[in-house]
Tab-separated table of C-alpha atoms and ligand atoms in Angstrom:
chain	number	residue	atom	x	y	z
A	1	MET	CA	21.247	35.721	108.623
A	2	SER	CA	22.109	32.489	107.104
A	3	GLU	CA	20.400	29.393	108.449
A	4	THR	CA	22.582	26.891	106.440
A	5	ASN	CA	26.012	26.374	105.243
A	6	ALA	CA	24.953	25.275	101.721
A	7	GLU	CA	27.700	24.909	99.114
A	8	VAL	CA	25.220	25.624	96.290
A	9	ILE	CA	21.791	27.573	96.213
A	10	VAL	CA	19.346	26.731	93.550
A	11	ILE	CA	16.617	29.164	92.560
A	12	GLY	CA	13.523	27.291	91.253
A	13	GLY	CA	12.192	23.720	91.655
A	14	GLY	CA	11.242	22.954	88.025
A	15	PRO	CA	13.002	20.174	86.103
A	16	ALA	CA	16.336	22.144	85.831
A	17	GLY	CA	16.541	23.044	89.553
A	18	SER	CA	15.172	19.751	90.762
A	19	VAL	CA	17.557	17.615	88.694
A	20	LEU	CA	20.535	19.696	89.450
A	21	ALA	CA	19.805	19.733	93.232
A	22	ALA	CA	19.325	15.839	93.244
A	23	LYS	CA	22.509	15.260	91.103
A	24	LEU	CA	24.681	17.314	93.466
A	25	ALA	CA	23.016	16.050	96.636
A	26	ARG	CA	23.606	12.527	95.527
A	27	ALA	CA	27.361	13.506	95.195
A	28	SER	CA	27.104	14.549	98.881
A	29	ARG	CA	27.145	18.275	98.136
A	30	ARG	CA	25.241	20.501	100.387
A	31	VAL	CA	22.494	22.066	98.275
A	32	THR	CA	19.495	24.340	99.221
A	33	LEU	CA	16.784	24.809	96.742
A	34	PHE	CA	14.186	27.666	97.003
A	35	GLU	CA	10.963	27.307	95.145
A	36	LYS	CA	8.408	30.270	95.281
A	37	GLU	CA	5.319	28.196	94.718
A	38	GLN	CA	3.935	25.330	96.637
A	39	PHE	CA	3.933	22.198	94.624
A	40	PRO	CA	1.896	20.703	93.032
A	41	ARG	CA	1.285	23.635	90.716
A	42	PHE	CA	0.265	23.885	86.950
A	43	HIS	CA	2.945	24.330	84.378
A	44	ILE	CA	2.907	24.097	80.550
A	45	GLY	CA	5.391	21.642	78.783
A	46	GLU	CA	3.839	18.270	78.927
A	47	SER	CA	5.611	16.251	76.211
A	48	LEU	CA	9.060	14.883	76.944
A	49	LEU	CA	11.976	13.315	74.841
A	50	PRO	CA	13.429	9.940	74.937
A	51	CYS	CA	16.874	11.285	75.555
A	52	SER	CA	15.883	12.513	79.001
A	53	VAL	CA	14.930	8.943	80.181
A	54	PRO	CA	18.543	7.620	80.591
A	55	LEU	CA	19.265	10.759	82.532
A	56	PHE	CA	16.262	10.024	84.885
A	57	GLU	CA	17.636	6.480	85.142
A	58	GLU	CA	20.978	7.687	86.172
A	59	LEU	CA	19.395	10.074	88.775
A	60	GLY	CA	17.524	7.236	90.237
A	61	VAL	CA	14.059	8.781	89.832
A	62	ARG	CA	12.931	6.545	86.881
A	63	PRO	CA	11.062	4.046	89.143
A	64	GLU	CA	9.130	6.912	90.615
A	65	LEU	CA	8.206	8.167	87.121
A	66	ASP	CA	7.128	4.706	86.128
A	67	ARG	CA	5.127	4.281	89.284
A	68	ALA	CA	3.309	7.608	88.417
A	69	GLY	CA	1.806	5.891	85.423
A	70	PHE	CA	2.547	8.596	82.881
A	71	LEU	CA	1.473	7.654	79.255
A	72	ARG	CA	4.444	6.449	77.143
A	73	LYS	CA	5.293	8.442	74.056
A	74	TYR	CA	6.885	6.279	71.271
A	75	ALA	CA	6.525	8.759	68.382
A	76	ALA	CA	5.969	12.420	67.251
A	77	GLU	CA	3.755	12.696	64.009
A	78	PHE	CA	3.146	15.754	61.879
A	79	VAL	CA	-0.378	16.125	60.589
A	80	SER	CA	-1.950	18.486	57.872
A	81	ALA	CA	-4.851	20.555	59.038
A	82	ASP	CA	-7.309	18.560	57.243
A	83	GLY	CA	-5.731	15.207	58.499
A	84	THR	CA	-5.229	13.765	55.101
A	85	LYS	CA	-1.448	13.802	55.351
A	86	ARG	CA	0.284	12.321	58.484
A	87	LYS	CA	3.878	11.421	59.038
A	88	ARG	CA	4.929	9.413	62.120
A	89	TYR	CA	8.521	9.610	63.431
A	90	ALA	CA	8.799	6.428	65.620
A	91	PHE	CA	11.760	6.818	68.113
A	92	ALA	CA	12.632	3.230	67.649
A	93	ASP	CA	13.478	4.034	63.938
A	94	GLY	CA	16.121	6.697	64.794
A	95	MET	CA	19.822	6.571	63.776
A	96	LEU	CA	21.265	6.384	67.190
A	97	PRO	CA	20.484	3.901	69.861
A	98	GLY	CA	18.781	5.033	73.029
A	99	SER	CA	15.490	4.939	74.866
A	100	GLU	CA	12.654	4.330	72.437
A	101	SER	CA	9.998	6.159	74.446
A	102	ALA	CA	9.460	9.170	76.604
A	103	TYR	CA	6.614	10.319	78.843
A	104	GLU	CA	3.636	12.490	78.296
A	105	VAL	CA	3.141	14.180	81.663
A	106	GLU	CA	0.994	16.605	83.687
A	107	ARG	CA	3.671	18.859	84.821
A	108	ALA	CA	1.960	19.438	88.250
A	109	GLU	CA	2.598	15.760	89.093
A	110	PHE	CA	5.944	15.289	87.156
A	111	ASP	CA	7.605	18.392	88.713
A	112	ARG	CA	6.380	17.342	92.167
A	113	VAL	CA	8.105	13.817	91.662
A	114	LEU	CA	11.343	15.414	90.656
A	115	LEU	CA	11.283	17.937	93.509
A	116	GLU	CA	10.577	15.320	96.184
A	117	HIS	CA	13.213	13.179	94.674
A	118	ALA	CA	15.688	16.077	95.143
A	119	ALA	CA	14.700	16.284	98.763
A	120	ARG	CA	14.980	12.522	99.262
A	121	SER	CA	18.497	12.785	97.676
A	122	GLY	CA	19.521	15.102	100.431
A	123	ALA	CA	18.931	18.594	99.070
A	124	ARG	CA	17.247	20.933	101.456
A	125	VAL	CA	14.118	22.147	99.660
A	126	GLU	CA	12.053	25.186	100.773
A	127	GLN	CA	8.777	25.694	99.016
A	128	GLY	CA	6.803	28.948	99.126
A	129	VAL	CA	10.155	30.862	99.443
A	130	GLU	CA	11.003	33.415	96.780
A	131	VAL	CA	14.555	34.615	95.950
A	132	VAL	CA	14.387	38.302	95.864
A	133	GLY	CA	18.012	39.387	95.552
A	134	PHE	CA	21.553	38.039	95.078
A	135	ARG	CA	25.064	39.056	95.001
A	136	CYS	CA	27.926	36.950	93.609
A	137	ASP	CA	31.485	38.008	94.573
A	138	ALA	CA	34.355	35.982	93.163
A	139	ALA	CA	36.378	36.354	96.361
A	140	ASP	CA	33.644	36.649	98.931
A	141	GLY	CA	30.970	33.992	97.849
A	142	VAL	CA	27.249	34.150	97.135
A	143	GLU	CA	24.646	35.991	99.191
A	144	VAL	CA	21.154	35.524	98.459
A	145	THR	CA	18.036	37.279	100.005
A	146	VAL	CA	14.767	35.215	100.247
A	147	ARG	CA	11.323	36.014	101.362
A	148	ASP	CA	8.676	33.495	102.629
A	149	ALA	CA	4.931	33.676	102.106
A	150	ALA	CA	4.532	35.558	105.465
A	151	GLY	CA	6.813	38.296	103.965
A	152	ASN	CA	9.760	37.445	106.222
A	153	GLN	CA	13.122	38.136	104.602
A	154	ARG	CA	16.451	36.496	105.490
A	155	THR	CA	19.857	36.182	103.839
A	156	GLU	CA	21.501	32.844	102.928
A	157	ARG	CA	25.060	32.245	101.746
A	158	ALA	CA	26.853	29.573	99.679
A	159	GLU	CA	29.772	29.115	97.223
A	160	ILE	CA	27.784	28.888	94.045
A	161	LEU	CA	24.333	30.190	92.818
A	162	VAL	CA	22.460	28.341	90.121
A	163	ASP	CA	19.498	30.080	88.531
A	164	ALA	CA	16.875	27.755	87.412
A	165	SER	CA	13.940	30.086	87.704
A	166	GLY	CA	12.499	29.285	84.304
A	167	GLN	CA	11.092	31.992	82.141
A	168	HIS	CA	11.162	34.442	85.131
A	169	ALA	CA	14.992	34.460	84.225
A	170	PHE	CA	15.690	36.036	87.624
A	171	ALA	CA	19.354	36.541	87.297
A	172	ALA	CA	19.415	37.343	83.523
A	173	LYS	CA	16.889	40.025	83.977
A	174	LYS	CA	18.642	41.519	86.920
A	175	LEU	CA	21.923	41.498	84.935
A	176	GLY	CA	20.378	42.676	81.788
A	177	LEU	CA	21.510	39.569	79.882
A	178	ARG	CA	18.417	38.589	78.029
A	179	GLU	CA	17.999	38.906	74.348
A	180	MET	CA	14.661	38.148	72.712
A	181	ASP	CA	14.669	36.493	69.255
A	182	PRO	CA	12.544	38.716	66.871
A	183	GLU	CA	12.004	35.772	64.514
A	184	LEU	CA	10.240	33.682	67.167
A	185	LYS	CA	7.791	36.020	68.786
A	186	HIS	CA	4.884	33.704	69.363
A	187	PHE	CA	1.900	33.291	71.682
A	188	ALA	CA	0.449	29.961	72.833
A	189	VAL	CA	-3.275	29.414	73.634
A	190	PHE	CA	-4.273	26.230	75.180
A	191	SER	CA	-6.461	23.958	77.428
A	192	HIS	CA	-7.085	20.425	78.491
A	193	PHE	CA	-9.903	18.124	77.465
A	194	GLU	CA	-11.540	14.904	78.492
A	195	GLY	CA	-13.151	12.514	75.935
A	196	ALA	CA	-11.043	13.500	72.838
A	197	VAL	CA	-10.434	10.899	70.195
A	198	ARG	CA	-7.136	9.122	70.556
A	199	GLU	CA	-5.259	6.308	69.062
A	200	ARG	CA	-5.104	2.949	71.035
A	201	GLY	CA	-2.113	0.665	71.773
A	202	VAL	CA	1.467	1.935	71.054
A	203	ARG	CA	0.241	4.984	69.227
A	204	GLU	CA	-1.913	6.189	72.195
A	205	GLY	CA	0.780	8.440	73.525
A	206	ASP	CA	1.966	9.989	70.246
A	207	ILE	CA	2.152	13.831	70.117
A	208	SER	CA	0.510	15.250	67.030
A	209	ILE	CA	1.836	18.431	65.574
A	210	VAL	CA	-0.786	19.819	63.441
A	211	LEU	CA	0.253	22.309	60.708
A	212	THR	CA	-2.302	25.096	60.079
A	213	PRO	CA	-2.123	28.373	58.201
A	214	LEU	CA	-1.870	30.340	61.540
A	215	GLY	CA	0.982	28.208	62.946
A	216	TRP	CA	0.722	24.890	64.596
A	217	TRP	CA	-1.080	22.944	67.304
A	218	TRP	CA	0.083	20.297	69.725
A	219	VAL	CA	-2.327	17.471	70.681
A	220	ILE	CA	-0.761	15.600	73.754
A	221	PRO	CA	-2.656	12.680	75.108
A	222	LEU	CA	-2.135	12.450	78.791
A	223	LYS	CA	-2.875	9.597	81.300
A	224	GLY	CA	-6.398	8.741	82.000
A	225	ASP	CA	-8.647	10.387	79.490
A	226	ARG	CA	-7.083	13.821	79.352
A	227	THR	CA	-5.604	15.535	76.348
A	228	SER	CA	-3.755	18.845	76.116
A	229	ALA	CA	-4.163	20.943	73.045
A	230	GLY	CA	-2.701	24.220	72.233
A	231	LEU	CA	-2.042	26.627	69.231
A	232	VAL	CA	1.289	28.415	68.886
A	233	THR	CA	1.001	31.414	66.502
A	234	SER	CA	2.529	34.875	65.993
A	235	ALA	CA	0.923	38.269	66.856
A	236	ARG	CA	1.087	39.010	63.133
A	237	ALA	CA	-0.951	35.930	62.331
A	238	LEU	CA	-3.482	36.769	64.995
A	239	GLY	CA	-4.078	40.058	63.026
A	240	GLY	CA	-5.424	41.866	66.119
A	241	ARG	CA	-7.624	39.062	67.341
A	242	LYS	CA	-7.424	38.211	71.041
A	243	PRO	CA	-6.103	34.644	71.810
A	244	ASP	CA	-9.092	34.084	74.135
A	245	GLN	CA	-11.526	31.151	74.575
A	246	ALA	CA	-13.728	32.141	71.695
A	247	PHE	CA	-10.804	32.318	69.281
A	248	PHE	CA	-9.353	29.018	70.716
A	249	GLU	CA	-12.761	27.144	70.129
A	250	GLN	CA	-13.232	28.737	66.659
A	251	GLN	CA	-9.779	27.518	65.501
A	252	ILE	CA	-10.591	24.016	66.673
A	253	ALA	CA	-13.968	24.133	64.753
A	254	ASP	CA	-12.233	25.458	61.602
A	255	THR	CA	-9.601	22.806	61.502
A	256	PRO	CA	-10.921	19.437	60.314
A	257	TYR	CA	-8.312	17.262	61.993
A	258	LEU	CA	-8.948	18.964	65.352
A	259	LYS	CA	-12.723	19.084	64.963
A	260	GLN	CA	-12.602	15.389	64.382
A	261	ARG	CA	-10.537	14.700	67.550
A	262	PHE	CA	-12.281	17.063	69.881
A	263	GLU	CA	-15.912	16.753	68.857
A	264	GLY	CA	-17.686	15.563	71.929
A	265	ALA	CA	-14.818	16.207	74.170
A	266	THR	CA	-15.235	18.281	77.334
A	267	ARG	CA	-12.914	21.049	78.147
A	268	VAL	CA	-11.701	20.689	81.767
A	269	MET	CA	-9.468	23.673	82.249
A	270	PRO	CA	-9.964	27.254	81.347
A	271	VAL	CA	-8.374	28.359	78.141
A	272	ARG	CA	-5.068	30.006	78.966
A	273	SER	CA	-2.628	32.015	76.927
A	274	VAL	CA	1.134	32.681	77.400
A	275	SER	CA	3.565	34.561	75.484
A	276	ASP	CA	6.059	32.143	73.845
A	277	TYR	CA	8.966	34.457	72.893
A	278	SER	CA	12.158	32.548	72.262
A	279	TYR	CA	15.298	34.135	73.903
A	280	VAL	CA	18.946	33.539	74.783
A	281	THR	CA	21.069	35.255	77.310
A	282	ARG	CA	24.356	36.869	76.428
A	283	SER	CA	26.112	34.786	78.938
A	284	LEU	CA	25.069	31.539	80.929
A	285	ILE	CA	27.820	31.925	83.518
A	286	GLY	CA	29.331	34.357	85.812
A	287	ASP	CA	31.633	34.314	88.797
A	288	ARG	CA	30.059	31.662	91.098
A	289	LEU	CA	26.797	31.740	88.928
A	290	LEU	CA	25.213	29.414	86.357
A	291	LEU	CA	21.949	29.933	84.576
A	292	VAL	CA	20.297	26.440	83.683
A	293	GLY	CA	17.073	25.619	81.699
A	294	ASP	CA	14.714	28.366	80.693
A	295	ALA	CA	16.479	30.708	83.047
A	296	GLY	CA	19.246	30.742	80.401
A	297	ALA	CA	17.517	30.166	77.024
A	298	PHE	CA	14.015	29.206	75.658
A	299	ILE	CA	13.196	27.952	72.215
A	300	ASP	CA	9.723	27.724	70.672
A	301	PRO	CA	8.406	24.339	71.892
A	302	VAL	CA	7.479	22.794	68.492
A	303	PHE	CA	9.869	19.983	69.059
A	304	SER	CA	9.190	19.549	72.702
A	305	THR	CA	12.800	20.312	73.607
A	306	GLY	CA	12.419	22.394	76.717
A	307	VAL	CA	12.361	19.911	79.470
A	308	HIS	CA	15.151	17.901	77.866
A	309	ILE	CA	17.351	21.121	77.609
A	310	ALA	CA	16.608	21.765	81.275
A	311	VAL	CA	17.604	18.130	82.365
A	312	ARG	CA	20.572	17.984	80.286
A	313	GLY	CA	21.591	21.357	81.195
A	314	ALA	CA	21.287	20.338	84.785
A	315	PHE	CA	23.637	17.343	84.244
A	316	GLU	CA	26.204	19.473	82.530
A	317	ALA	CA	25.954	22.167	85.116
A	318	ALA	CA	26.227	19.796	87.952
A	319	ALA	CA	29.510	18.427	86.523
A	320	SER	CA	30.903	22.002	86.215
A	321	VAL	CA	29.793	22.832	89.701
A	322	GLU	CA	31.329	19.727	90.987
A	323	ARG	CA	34.784	20.432	89.461
A	324	ALA	CA	34.593	23.999	90.881
A	325	LEU	CA	33.774	22.895	94.345
A	326	SER	CA	36.564	20.271	94.251
A	327	ASP	CA	39.370	22.611	93.370
A	328	ARG	CA	37.716	25.726	94.949
A	329	ARG	CA	37.931	27.905	91.921
A	330	PHE	CA	34.761	29.865	91.256
A	331	VAL	CA	35.502	32.344	88.462
A	332	ALA	CA	33.156	32.351	85.400
A	333	ALA	CA	35.974	30.622	83.276
A	334	ARG	CA	35.549	27.585	85.419
A	335	PHE	CA	32.095	27.022	83.914
A	336	ARG	CA	33.026	27.610	80.280
A	337	ARG	CA	32.668	24.022	79.160
A	338	TYR	CA	29.107	23.973	80.466
A	339	GLU	CA	28.275	27.226	78.577
A	340	ARG	CA	29.868	25.965	75.297
A	341	ARG	CA	28.176	22.620	75.413
A	342	MET	CA	24.727	24.181	76.126
A	343	ARG	CA	24.947	26.981	73.748
A	344	ARG	CA	25.791	24.605	70.932
A	345	PHE	CA	23.012	22.228	71.768
A	346	VAL	CA	20.464	25.034	71.959
A	347	ALA	CA	21.605	26.789	68.834
A	348	ASP	CA	21.272	23.573	66.828
A	349	TYR	CA	17.609	23.132	67.910
A	350	ARG	CA	16.858	26.896	67.409
A	351	ARG	CA	17.974	26.582	63.705
A	352	PHE	CA	15.833	23.485	63.223
A	353	VAL	CA	12.805	25.378	64.829
A	354	LYS	CA	13.342	28.362	62.539
A	355	GLY	CA	13.455	26.043	59.661
A	356	PHE	CA	10.115	24.503	60.731
A	357	TYR	CA	8.471	28.010	60.252
A	358	ARG	CA	9.256	28.016	56.645
A	359	PRO	CA	6.656	26.183	54.535
A	360	GLU	CA	9.007	24.302	52.412
A	361	PHE	CA	10.744	22.903	55.512
A	362	ALA	CA	7.596	21.559	57.124
A	363	GLU	CA	6.238	20.288	53.946
A	364	LEU	CA	9.461	18.236	53.937
A	365	LEU	CA	8.885	17.022	57.359
A	366	LEU	CA	5.458	15.602	56.167
A	367	HIS	CA	7.229	13.919	53.256
A	368	PRO	CA	10.742	12.925	54.447
A	369	SER	CA	13.045	11.019	52.296
A	370	ASP	CA	14.397	7.595	53.414
A	371	VAL	CA	17.388	8.277	51.073
A	372	LEU	CA	20.731	8.424	52.958
A	373	ASP	CA	18.727	7.654	56.162
A	374	LEU	CA	17.494	11.172	56.465
A	375	ARG	CA	14.393	10.266	58.095
A	376	ALA	CA	16.248	8.200	60.689
A	377	ALA	CA	18.529	11.227	61.286
A	378	ILE	CA	15.548	13.517	61.882
A	379	THR	CA	14.091	11.011	64.222
A	380	SER	CA	17.084	11.008	66.373
A	381	LEU	CA	16.957	14.855	66.464
A	382	LEU	CA	13.367	14.666	67.459
A	383	ALA	CA	14.369	12.250	70.281
A	384	GLY	CA	16.738	14.772	71.707
A	385	HIS	CA	20.107	13.534	70.451
A	386	GLY	CA	21.180	16.979	69.212
A	387	THR	CA	23.599	17.213	66.309
A	388	GLY	CA	26.781	16.247	68.117
A	389	HIS	CA	26.912	13.012	66.086
A	390	PHE	CA	28.571	13.485	62.725
A	391	GLY	CA	26.138	11.282	60.744
A	392	ILE	CA	23.259	13.454	62.050
A	393	ARG	CA	24.918	16.731	61.343
A	394	LEU	CA	25.756	15.639	57.811
A	395	ARG	CA	22.141	14.411	57.088
A	396	LEU	CA	20.740	17.554	58.688
A	397	ALA	CA	22.780	19.520	56.203
A	398	VAL	CA	21.330	17.516	53.308
A	399	PHE	CA	17.821	18.102	54.752
A	400	TYR	CA	18.416	21.806	54.836
A	401	LEU	CA	19.476	21.732	51.287
A	402	LEU	CA	16.370	19.747	50.182
A	403	ALA	CA	14.288	22.301	52.002
A	404	TRP	CA	15.927	25.073	50.119
A	405	LEU	CA	15.462	23.247	46.888
A	406	ASN	CA	11.794	22.592	47.838
A	407	ARG	CA	11.212	26.341	48.043
A	408	ARG	CA	12.012	26.683	44.288
A	409	TRP	CA	11.027	23.442	42.858
A	410	MET	CA	7.975	21.487	44.051
A	411	LEU	CA	9.781	18.341	45.612
A	412	THR	CA	6.820	17.776	47.903
A	413	PRO	CA	3.053	18.479	47.716
A	414	ARG	CA	2.199	21.943	49.107
A	415	LEU	CA	0.302	22.513	52.310
A	416	PRO	CA	-2.693	24.614	51.589
A	417	GLY	CA	-2.658	28.076	53.210
A	418	ARG	CA	0.798	27.957	54.859
A	419	ARG	CA	2.854	29.513	51.955
A	420	GLU	CA	0.296	32.347	51.646
A	421	ALA	CA	0.180	32.935	55.378
A	422	ALA	CA	4.088	33.026	55.415
A	423	ALA	CA	4.212	35.417	52.524
A	424	GLU	CA	2.080	37.822	54.494
A	425	ARG	CA	4.196	37.749	57.481
B	1	FAD	P1	10.435	25.849	84.974
B	1	FAD	O1	9.796	24.618	84.748
B	1	FAD	O2	9.538	27.242	84.616
B	1	FAD	O3	10.656	25.971	86.593
B	1	FAD	C1	11.128	27.271	87.142
B	1	FAD	C2	10.710	27.225	88.562
B	1	FAD	O4	11.327	28.353	89.218
B	1	FAD	C3	9.164	27.463	88.707
B	1	FAD	O5	8.605	26.414	89.512
B	1	FAD	C4	9.058	28.827	89.405
B	1	FAD	O6	8.029	28.901	90.370
B	1	FAD	C5	10.444	28.829	90.183
B	1	FAD	N1	10.849	30.372	90.369
B	1	FAD	C6	10.846	31.340	89.516
B	1	FAD	N2	11.344	32.451	90.057
B	1	FAD	C7	11.761	32.167	91.249
B	1	FAD	C8	12.312	32.941	92.305
B	1	FAD	N3	12.653	34.173	92.249
B	1	FAD	N4	12.531	32.147	93.554
B	1	FAD	C9	12.128	30.965	93.733
B	1	FAD	N5	11.653	30.160	92.766
B	1	FAD	C10	11.375	30.880	91.553
B	1	FAD	N6	8.804	21.629	76.948
B	1	FAD	C11	8.848	20.380	76.652
B	1	FAD	O7	9.880	19.625	77.094
B	1	FAD	N7	7.737	19.764	76.146
B	1	FAD	C12	6.645	20.458	75.718
B	1	FAD	O8	5.592	19.957	75.193
B	1	FAD	C13	6.640	21.888	75.996
B	1	FAD	N8	5.654	22.658	75.466
B	1	FAD	C14	5.555	24.032	75.900
B	1	FAD	C15	4.534	24.739	75.419
B	1	FAD	C16	4.552	26.163	75.784
B	1	FAD	C17	3.359	26.970	75.309
B	1	FAD	C18	5.646	26.747	76.304
B	1	FAD	C19	5.772	28.199	76.736
B	1	FAD	C20	6.726	25.999	76.900
B	1	FAD	C21	6.668	24.604	76.576
B	1	FAD	N9	7.778	23.772	76.951
B	1	FAD	C22	7.849	22.495	76.622
B	1	FAD	C23	8.922	24.255	77.649
B	1	FAD	C24	8.984	23.867	79.141
B	1	FAD	O9	7.863	24.360	79.709
B	1	FAD	C25	10.219	24.448	79.804
B	1	FAD	O10	11.317	24.521	78.881
B	1	FAD	C26	10.637	23.841	81.142
B	1	FAD	O11	9.597	23.845	82.015
B	1	FAD	C27	11.917	24.315	81.790
B	1	FAD	O12	12.223	23.868	82.924
B	1	FAD	P2	12.949	24.935	83.992
B	1	FAD	O13	13.091	24.142	85.201
B	1	FAD	O14	13.975	25.659	83.295
B	1	FAD	O15	11.828	26.055	84.345
């Protein structure tokens, strides 16, 4: 039976789970976190957003992140496949004040730093322990069944369960809450290289988002000489081809901008592919239950929003959990504020992501107008501010209108191949 008297049990030690556990533990709450893997472990999702940085500061983990020496990211740039058109969005030029840089991270190390910080903050962290079952009862509490690496099972009890199990979406799958987004059914194929061409100085850590007829590539410089590169594309664009090593290498060879950056570079990791389907869950909350980070929703990673949504969600969820524990009311309605705020935040970015997959929208991102501070507003969105600020919401509406007009009239130069590819889809 139970070995602890935790108030909160957290499933998963990725950014969502670690940040939430640290936040609650620092408020003297008794938290137990179960992580099925042993850290460090590989994870994709390497480019962070500036808006996470003040949250790391508040959590007290910023000095450890700085000590880890992650490369600083000051901008995101959009690049045409041939490299002739590039548009750089420097976070310092955003409409809203805030951090002007983020980190480019190898997740194995980044996630380990966050998880160790949770433990140092007072959370009980058990690695190599998988949650295999749970029961949440409004009156009775939470009961969770866990299994260790040796196959031993035991039961733990708490007041509240937080599912931060990432794309495993442990609770959402068990409760049948997950809804895939048919418009964003994508695959990613990616690897790491050493010796790729990169900028120097303040531009060294820029993420490059390269627009090709098949979809888009990320190029993320990491610390040392490592660079992560990956293609996101749809099953339809693949046209029956397998997203394997040969395909990956051929796409680099066929894309002039990538060819120039990776010529002479050495691949230092096997080529991997993952399904990259966006989804939401019908509810992010239940009696004594909250779903945080990818466990609740996932959006295509083109704007590098995943970790920020996880971290911001963890902060919002921690506030709701804290309130519930203080007044000892654990029904779903108690967590509605968390759900409302996160749903809104995710929905805004989902709309922006869907826009990106329309050629006229991406063309506008490559040729943004400075009129009405449109570019500054987009920069703030790319930094992770969301659309809560009226000025950003208003300018985003103008941007959507311009994209619509750009479809009919040629307001910007066309990107070769993308309109044809979109028409075939
Ligand atoms: P995760 O980081 O997935 O952590 C969940 C943890 O839960 C894992 O460690 C897992 O082992 C553990 N777990 C699962 N089930 C159980 C269980 N039953 N019991 C115990 N433990 C369990 N985001 C960005 O911000 N920037 C990017 O550049 C970016 N690029 C991406 C590229 C691709 C191709 C994809 C697919 C995603 C990308 N993302 C990116 C998204 C990012 O990876 C996720 O949004 C982020 O990792 C979510 O954090 P999380 O803590 O919710 O989940």
